[in-house]
Coordinates of C-alpha atoms and ligand atoms in Angstrom, one line a residue:
M1 CA 106.3 111.8 104.4
D2 CA 109.7 111.2 106.0
K3 CA 111.5 107.9 106.1
H4 CA 110.1 107.1 109.6
S5 CA 106.4 108.2 108.8
R6 CA 104.2 105.6 109.9
I7 CA 102.5 104.7 106.4
Y8 CA 99.5 102.2 106.3
V9 CA 99.4 100.4 103.0
A10 CA 95.6 99.2 103.0
G11 CA 95.4 96.3 100.7
H12 CA 99.2 95.4 100.6
A13 CA 98.8 91.8 99.4
G14 CA 96.9 92.8 96.1
L15 CA 98.3 93.7 92.8
V16 CA 98.3 97.8 93.7
G17 CA 99.3 97.3 97.4
S18 CA 102.1 95.2 97.0
S19 CA 103.7 97.6 94.1
I20 CA 103.2 100.5 96.6
V21 CA 105.2 98.7 99.5
R22 CA 107.9 97.8 96.8
N23 CA 108.2 101.2 95.6
L24 CA 108.5 102.7 99.3
K25 CA 110.8 100.0 100.6
A26 CA 112.9 100.7 97.5
K27 CA 113.0 104.7 98.5
G28 CA 114.1 103.7 102.2
Y29 CA 110.7 104.3 104.1
N30 CA 110.9 101.9 107.0
N31 CA 107.9 102.1 108.9
I32 CA 105.2 100.6 106.8
I33 CA 102.2 99.2 108.3
T34 CA 100.3 96.4 106.9
R35 CA 97.7 93.9 108.0
T36 CA 96.5 90.8 106.3
K37 CA 92.7 90.2 105.7
A38 CA 92.5 87.7 108.4
E39 CA 94.4 90.1 110.8
L40 CA 91.8 93.2 110.1
D41 CA 88.6 92.9 108.3
L42 CA 88.2 96.2 106.8
R43 CA 84.6 95.8 106.6
N44 CA 84.3 95.8 110.4
Q45 CA 84.2 99.1 111.9
A46 CA 84.8 98.3 115.3
L47 CA 88.2 96.7 114.3
V48 CA 89.0 99.3 112.0
N49 CA 88.6 102.2 114.6
R50 CA 90.7 100.1 117.2
F51 CA 93.4 99.4 114.8
F52 CA 93.8 103.1 114.0
A53 CA 93.6 104.0 117.6
E54 CA 96.5 101.7 118.4
N55 CA 98.9 102.5 115.6
E56 CA 99.2 106.4 115.3
I57 CA 99.1 106.1 111.6
D58 CA 100.4 109.2 109.8
Y59 CA 99.6 108.3 106.0
V60 CA 97.3 106.0 104.3
F61 CA 97.4 104.5 100.8
L62 CA 93.9 103.0 100.4
A63 CA 94.3 100.4 98.1
A64 CA 92.1 97.6 99.7
A65 CA 89.2 96.7 97.9
R66 CA 87.3 93.9 96.1
V67 CA 88.1 93.9 92.5
G68 CA 87.8 92.0 89.5
G69 CA 87.5 91.4 85.8
I70 CA 84.2 92.2 83.7
L71 CA 82.3 88.8 84.6
Y72 CA 83.1 88.6 88.3
N73 CA 82.0 92.2 88.7
Q74 CA 78.7 91.5 86.8
R75 CA 77.9 88.1 88.9
Y76 CA 78.8 89.5 92.1
Q77 CA 77.3 93.1 92.4
A78 CA 76.1 92.8 95.7
D79 CA 79.6 91.9 97.1
F80 CA 81.2 94.7 95.1
I81 CA 79.1 97.4 96.3
Y82 CA 78.8 96.3 100.0
D83 CA 82.3 95.5 100.7
N84 CA 83.8 98.5 98.7
I85 CA 81.5 100.9 100.5
T86 CA 82.1 99.6 103.8
I87 CA 86.1 99.3 103.3
A88 CA 85.7 103.0 102.0
A89 CA 83.6 104.4 104.7
N90 CA 85.4 102.4 107.8
V91 CA 88.8 103.5 106.7
I92 CA 88.3 106.9 105.6
H93 CA 86.0 107.9 108.7
A94 CA 88.9 106.3 111.1
A95 CA 91.5 108.3 109.3
A96 CA 89.5 111.4 110.1
E97 CA 88.9 110.5 113.7
Y98 CA 92.4 109.7 114.7
D99 CA 94.2 112.5 112.8
V100 CA 95.6 111.1 109.9
K101 CA 97.8 113.6 108.1
K102 CA 97.0 112.5 104.5
L103 CA 95.1 109.8 102.8
L104 CA 95.0 108.6 99.0
F105 CA 92.2 106.6 97.9
L106 CA 91.8 105.0 94.7
G107 CA 89.1 105.1 92.2
S108 CA 89.1 103.5 88.6
S109 CA 88.5 104.4 85.3
C110 CA 85.6 102.4 84.9
I111 CA 83.4 104.4 87.4
Y112 CA 83.3 107.1 84.7
P113 CA 80.0 107.0 82.6
K114 CA 79.7 104.3 80.2
M115 CA 79.4 106.5 77.2
A116 CA 81.8 109.5 78.4
P117 CA 83.6 111.5 75.6
Q118 CA 87.3 110.2 75.3
P119 CA 89.8 110.6 76.2
I120 CA 88.0 111.2 79.7
K121 CA 88.5 114.1 81.7
E122 CA 88.3 114.5 85.5
E123 CA 85.4 116.4 85.3
Y124 CA 83.0 113.8 83.3
L125 CA 82.5 111.8 86.8
L126 CA 78.8 111.7 87.4
S127 CA 77.7 113.1 84.0
G128 CA 75.9 110.1 82.6
P129 CA 74.8 106.6 83.2
L130 CA 77.2 104.0 84.4
E131 CA 78.5 100.6 82.8
P132 CA 75.9 98.1 83.9
T133 CA 78.4 95.3 84.2
N134 CA 80.3 97.0 87.1
E135 CA 77.5 99.4 88.5
G136 CA 78.0 97.9 91.9
Y137 CA 81.7 98.6 91.9
A138 CA 81.3 101.9 90.4
V139 CA 78.6 103.3 92.9
A140 CA 80.6 102.2 96.0
K141 CA 84.1 103.9 94.6
I142 CA 82.3 107.0 94.0
A143 CA 81.1 106.9 97.2
G144 CA 84.8 106.5 98.4
L145 CA 85.8 109.5 96.3
K146 CA 83.1 111.6 97.4
L147 CA 83.8 110.8 101.1
C148 CA 87.4 112.1 100.4
E149 CA 86.2 115.4 98.9
K150 CA 83.4 115.9 101.6
F151 CA 86.0 115.2 104.4
Y152 CA 88.3 117.4 102.9
H153 CA 85.7 120.5 102.6
Q154 CA 84.1 120.2 106.0
Y155 CA 86.6 119.2 108.2
G156 CA 89.7 120.2 106.2
K157 CA 91.4 116.8 105.8
C158 CA 94.0 116.4 103.1
F159 CA 91.9 113.2 101.8
I160 CA 92.7 113.0 98.1
S161 CA 91.7 110.5 95.3
C162 CA 92.9 109.5 91.8
M163 CA 91.6 107.2 89.0
P164 CA 94.0 104.5 87.8
T165 CA 93.3 102.9 84.2
N166 CA 93.2 99.2 83.8
L167 CA 96.1 98.0 85.6
Y168 CA 98.3 94.7 85.2
G169 CA 101.6 93.3 86.4
P170 CA 103.4 91.5 89.4
G171 CA 100.9 90.4 91.8
D172 CA 97.9 90.4 89.5
N173 CA 94.9 87.7 89.9
F174 CA 95.4 85.0 87.1
H175 CA 92.2 83.6 87.7
P176 CA 90.6 82.3 84.3
E177 CA 87.4 83.9 85.1
H178 CA 87.8 86.4 87.7
S179 CA 90.5 88.5 86.6
H180 CA 90.9 91.3 84.4
V181 CA 91.5 90.5 80.6
I182 CA 95.5 90.5 80.5
P183 CA 96.2 88.0 83.3
G184 CA 93.2 86.2 82.3
M185 CA 94.3 85.9 78.8
M186 CA 98.0 85.5 79.5
R187 CA 97.0 82.1 81.4
R188 CA 95.0 80.9 78.5
F189 CA 97.8 81.4 75.9
H190 CA 100.2 80.0 78.2
T191 CA 98.1 76.8 79.1
A192 CA 97.3 76.6 75.3
K193 CA 100.9 76.7 74.4
L194 CA 101.9 73.8 76.8
N195 CA 99.0 71.7 75.7
G196 CA 99.9 72.2 72.0
D197 CA 96.1 73.5 71.4
E198 CA 95.1 75.1 68.1
K199 CA 93.2 77.9 69.5
V200 CA 92.5 80.2 72.3
V201 CA 89.2 81.7 73.1
V202 CA 89.1 85.7 73.8
W203 CA 85.8 87.0 75.3
G204 CA 83.5 89.3 73.8
S205 CA 83.9 90.9 70.0
G206 CA 87.7 91.9 70.4
K207 CA 86.5 95.5 69.5
P208 CA 86.5 97.2 72.9
R209 CA 89.2 99.7 73.6
R210 CA 91.3 99.9 76.6
E211 CA 94.2 101.6 78.2
F212 CA 96.6 99.5 80.3
L213 CA 99.1 100.9 82.9
H214 CA 101.8 98.6 84.6
V215 CA 101.3 98.7 88.3
D216 CA 104.8 99.8 89.2
D217 CA 104.3 103.0 87.0
L218 CA 101.1 103.4 89.0
A219 CA 102.8 103.1 92.3
E220 CA 105.3 105.9 91.2
A221 CA 102.3 108.1 90.5
L222 CA 100.6 107.5 94.0
F223 CA 104.1 108.3 95.6
V224 CA 104.4 111.4 93.5
L225 CA 100.5 112.2 94.4
M226 CA 101.3 111.7 98.0
E227 CA 104.4 114.1 97.8
K228 CA 102.7 116.9 95.6
Y229 CA 99.1 116.8 95.3
D230 CA 96.9 118.3 97.9
R231 CA 93.7 119.1 95.8
P232 CA 90.1 117.5 96.8
E233 CA 89.6 117.2 92.9
T234 CA 90.3 113.5 91.7
I235 CA 93.1 113.0 89.2
N236 CA 93.5 110.3 86.2
V237 CA 96.4 108.0 86.3
G238 CA 97.2 106.3 82.8
T239 CA 99.1 106.3 79.8
G240 CA 96.7 108.1 77.3
I241 CA 97.1 105.4 74.9
D242 CA 94.4 102.8 74.2
H243 CA 94.3 99.3 71.9
S244 CA 91.6 97.2 71.2
I245 CA 91.5 93.8 73.0
L246 CA 92.2 92.0 69.8
E247 CA 95.4 93.9 69.5
V248 CA 96.1 92.9 72.9
A249 CA 95.4 89.7 72.4
E250 CA 97.7 89.4 69.3
M251 CA 100.4 91.3 71.7
L252 CA 99.9 88.4 74.4
K253 CA 100.2 85.6 71.9
D254 CA 103.5 86.9 70.7
C255 CA 104.9 87.7 74.3
V256 CA 103.5 83.9 75.3
G257 CA 104.8 82.4 72.1
F258 CA 101.7 80.6 71.4
K259 CA 101.6 79.5 67.7
G260 CA 97.6 78.8 67.2
R261 CA 94.6 80.9 66.2
I262 CA 92.6 83.1 68.1
E263 CA 88.6 82.6 68.3
L264 CA 86.2 85.0 69.7
D265 CA 83.7 84.1 72.2
T266 CA 80.7 86.8 71.6
S267 CA 78.6 85.3 74.3
K268 CA 80.6 87.1 76.9
P269 CA 80.2 90.8 77.7
D270 CA 82.2 93.5 75.9
G271 CA 81.5 96.1 78.6
T272 CA 82.4 99.9 77.9
P273 CA 82.9 100.4 74.1
R274 CA 86.1 102.5 75.1
K275 CA 87.9 103.9 77.9
V276 CA 90.9 105.9 77.7
L277 CA 91.9 108.7 80.2
D278 CA 93.0 112.5 79.7
V279 CA 96.4 112.4 81.5
S280 CA 97.4 116.1 81.3
R281 CA 97.0 116.9 85.0
I282 CA 99.2 114.0 86.4
K283 CA 101.6 115.0 83.7
E284 CA 102.0 118.6 85.0
L285 CA 103.2 116.9 88.2
G286 CA 106.3 115.4 86.5
W287 CA 105.0 111.8 86.5
E288 CA 104.8 109.7 83.4
P289 CA 104.8 105.9 82.6
K290 CA 108.0 104.1 81.9
Y291 CA 106.8 100.8 80.7
S292 CA 105.4 100.6 76.9
L293 CA 102.7 97.6 76.7
E294 CA 104.9 95.4 75.1
E295 CA 107.6 95.7 77.8
G296 CA 105.1 95.5 80.5
L297 CA 103.4 92.3 79.2
R298 CA 106.8 90.7 79.0
H299 CA 107.6 91.7 82.4
A300 CA 104.5 90.7 84.0
Y301 CA 104.5 87.2 82.0
Q302 CA 108.1 86.7 83.2
W303 CA 107.1 87.3 86.7
A304 CA 104.1 85.2 86.5
V305 CA 106.2 82.1 85.1
E306 CA 108.8 82.4 87.7
N307 CA 106.3 82.7 90.4
R308 CA 104.4 79.4 88.9
V309 CA 101.3 81.4 89.2
F310 CA 99.8 79.2 86.6
D311 CA 100.7 76.1 88.3
T312 CA 98.1 77.0 91.6
K313 CA 95.0 75.6 92.3
I314 CA 91.9 77.5 90.7
I315 CA 89.2 78.3 93.0
E316 CA 86.1 78.2 91.0
L317 CA 83.7 81.2 91.1
G318 CA 81.4 81.2 94.2
E319 CA 83.7 78.8 96.3
E320 CA 85.6 81.6 97.4
R321 CA 82.5 83.6 98.3
Q322 CA 81.2 80.7 100.3
S323 CA 84.0 79.8 102.4
E324 CA 84.1 83.9 103.1
K325 CA 80.9 84.3 104.0
A326 CA 81.3 81.4 106.6
D327 CA 84.2 83.1 107.9
M328 CA 82.3 86.4 108.0
H329 CA 79.6 84.8 110.4
E330 CA 81.7 82.8 112.6
R331 CA 83.5 86.2 113.4
P332 CA 81.7 88.2 116.4
G333 CA 80.9 91.6 115.3
A334 CA 81.8 91.1 111.7
V335 CA 79.3 92.5 109.1
Ligands
LIG1 O1 89.8 93.4 82.0 P1 88.3 93.4 81.9 O2 87.6 92.5 82.6 O3 88.0 95.2 82.3 O4 87.7 93.2 80.3 P2 86.9 96.2 81.8 C1 88.2 94.0 79.4 C2 87.9 93.7 77.8 O5 88.5 92.3 77.5 C3 86.4 93.4 78.0 C4 87.5 91.6 77.1 O6 85.6 93.7 76.9 C5 86.3 91.9 78.0 O7 85.0 91.3 77.3 N1 88.0 90.1 77.3 C6 88.6 89.1 76.4 C7 88.3 89.7 78.5 N2 88.9 88.0 77.0 C8 89.1 88.2 78.4 C9 89.3 87.7 79.4 O8 89.8 86.5 79.5 N3 89.1 88.1 80.6 C10 88.5 89.2 81.0 N4 88.2 89.5 82.2 N5 88.2 90.1 80.0 C11 86.7 96.2 84.5 C12 85.6 96.5 85.7 O9 86.0 96.1 83.4 O10 87.8 97.3 84.9 C13 86.1 96.3 86.9 O11 84.5 95.5 85.5 C14 87.6 97.2 87.0 O12 85.3 97.1 87.4 C15 88.3 97.2 85.6 O13 87.4 98.1 87.3 C16 89.3 98.2 85.7 O14 87.6 97.3 81.6 O15 85.8 95.4 80.9

């Protein structure tokens, strides 16, 4: 990529996409192309083709996806599989048709088999059954990964993919139910501190182990991959370090300054028992994360407070889908 390359960041308003844009801008890239969801519905193939035909895109970071935490994934599996398959298929196909030089697609550590040996190596993909709470999401993301790999082999396209671990940081979704564990718990500890509550509820048994990466560390890894990695095999991006959910809850409690106790709600799902990536391959490319989890949590909390994310109206589960469905049906040619 040179500083004037036309770089399309799909999903620029999300956690990952916004971090990619910050990273590229800080490095002096001055031709970054973005479209909001209202301007370009990536599930609509005709609109996606027209966008690529009109914009002469050189590079694509494909960070657009329907994403969410364990409960959101579990409840809306049809939306997760459909939206993510159509986004991946439309963008990857259009990138091939309109001669994009290189495309980077994002998978996720949750698409490896539920009981994969730990730490998870890239070759464990498709070696066993998936975690049921995010099966829809995983099948769609695996399709995206395979699209890149097949276009690489059949058409010689430099379409690559990576597997980020669980992410957090500025720009995250802090919804109490849709979100991932860090922003979800951060909100609850923050609210409990303000209300002077005695306890905060943490979902599940507290025993599952997860690896967490600050999103700005991921954005730098994606930049390195765009510059240096031209292989069809996917590549893990993580810290290689995992923590139990209860340990993370204790860290967040300290970070936010909540003085009460933690209570576990075992009616909520635990999901995969352990997810930690083998990160030897990406380390060989010279990348490593800068944030420790403690520093990263402090940074994310400070960002959330400064940006008043805990003050905004909470959209209830289902409400968002209703309004989006109405919107989709009104638009001619939409899915
Ligand atoms: O972050 P999370 O939703 O991701 O949940 P997954 C991680 C663990 O934290 C689970 C527990 O064992 C949850 O039960 N947990 C405790 C909480 N309190 C909370 C809370 O307040 N909110 C949430 N969300 N969890 C997702 C996948 O699974 O991983 C997605 O469903 C995605 O597909 C993501 O790829 C990376 O690691 O369990």
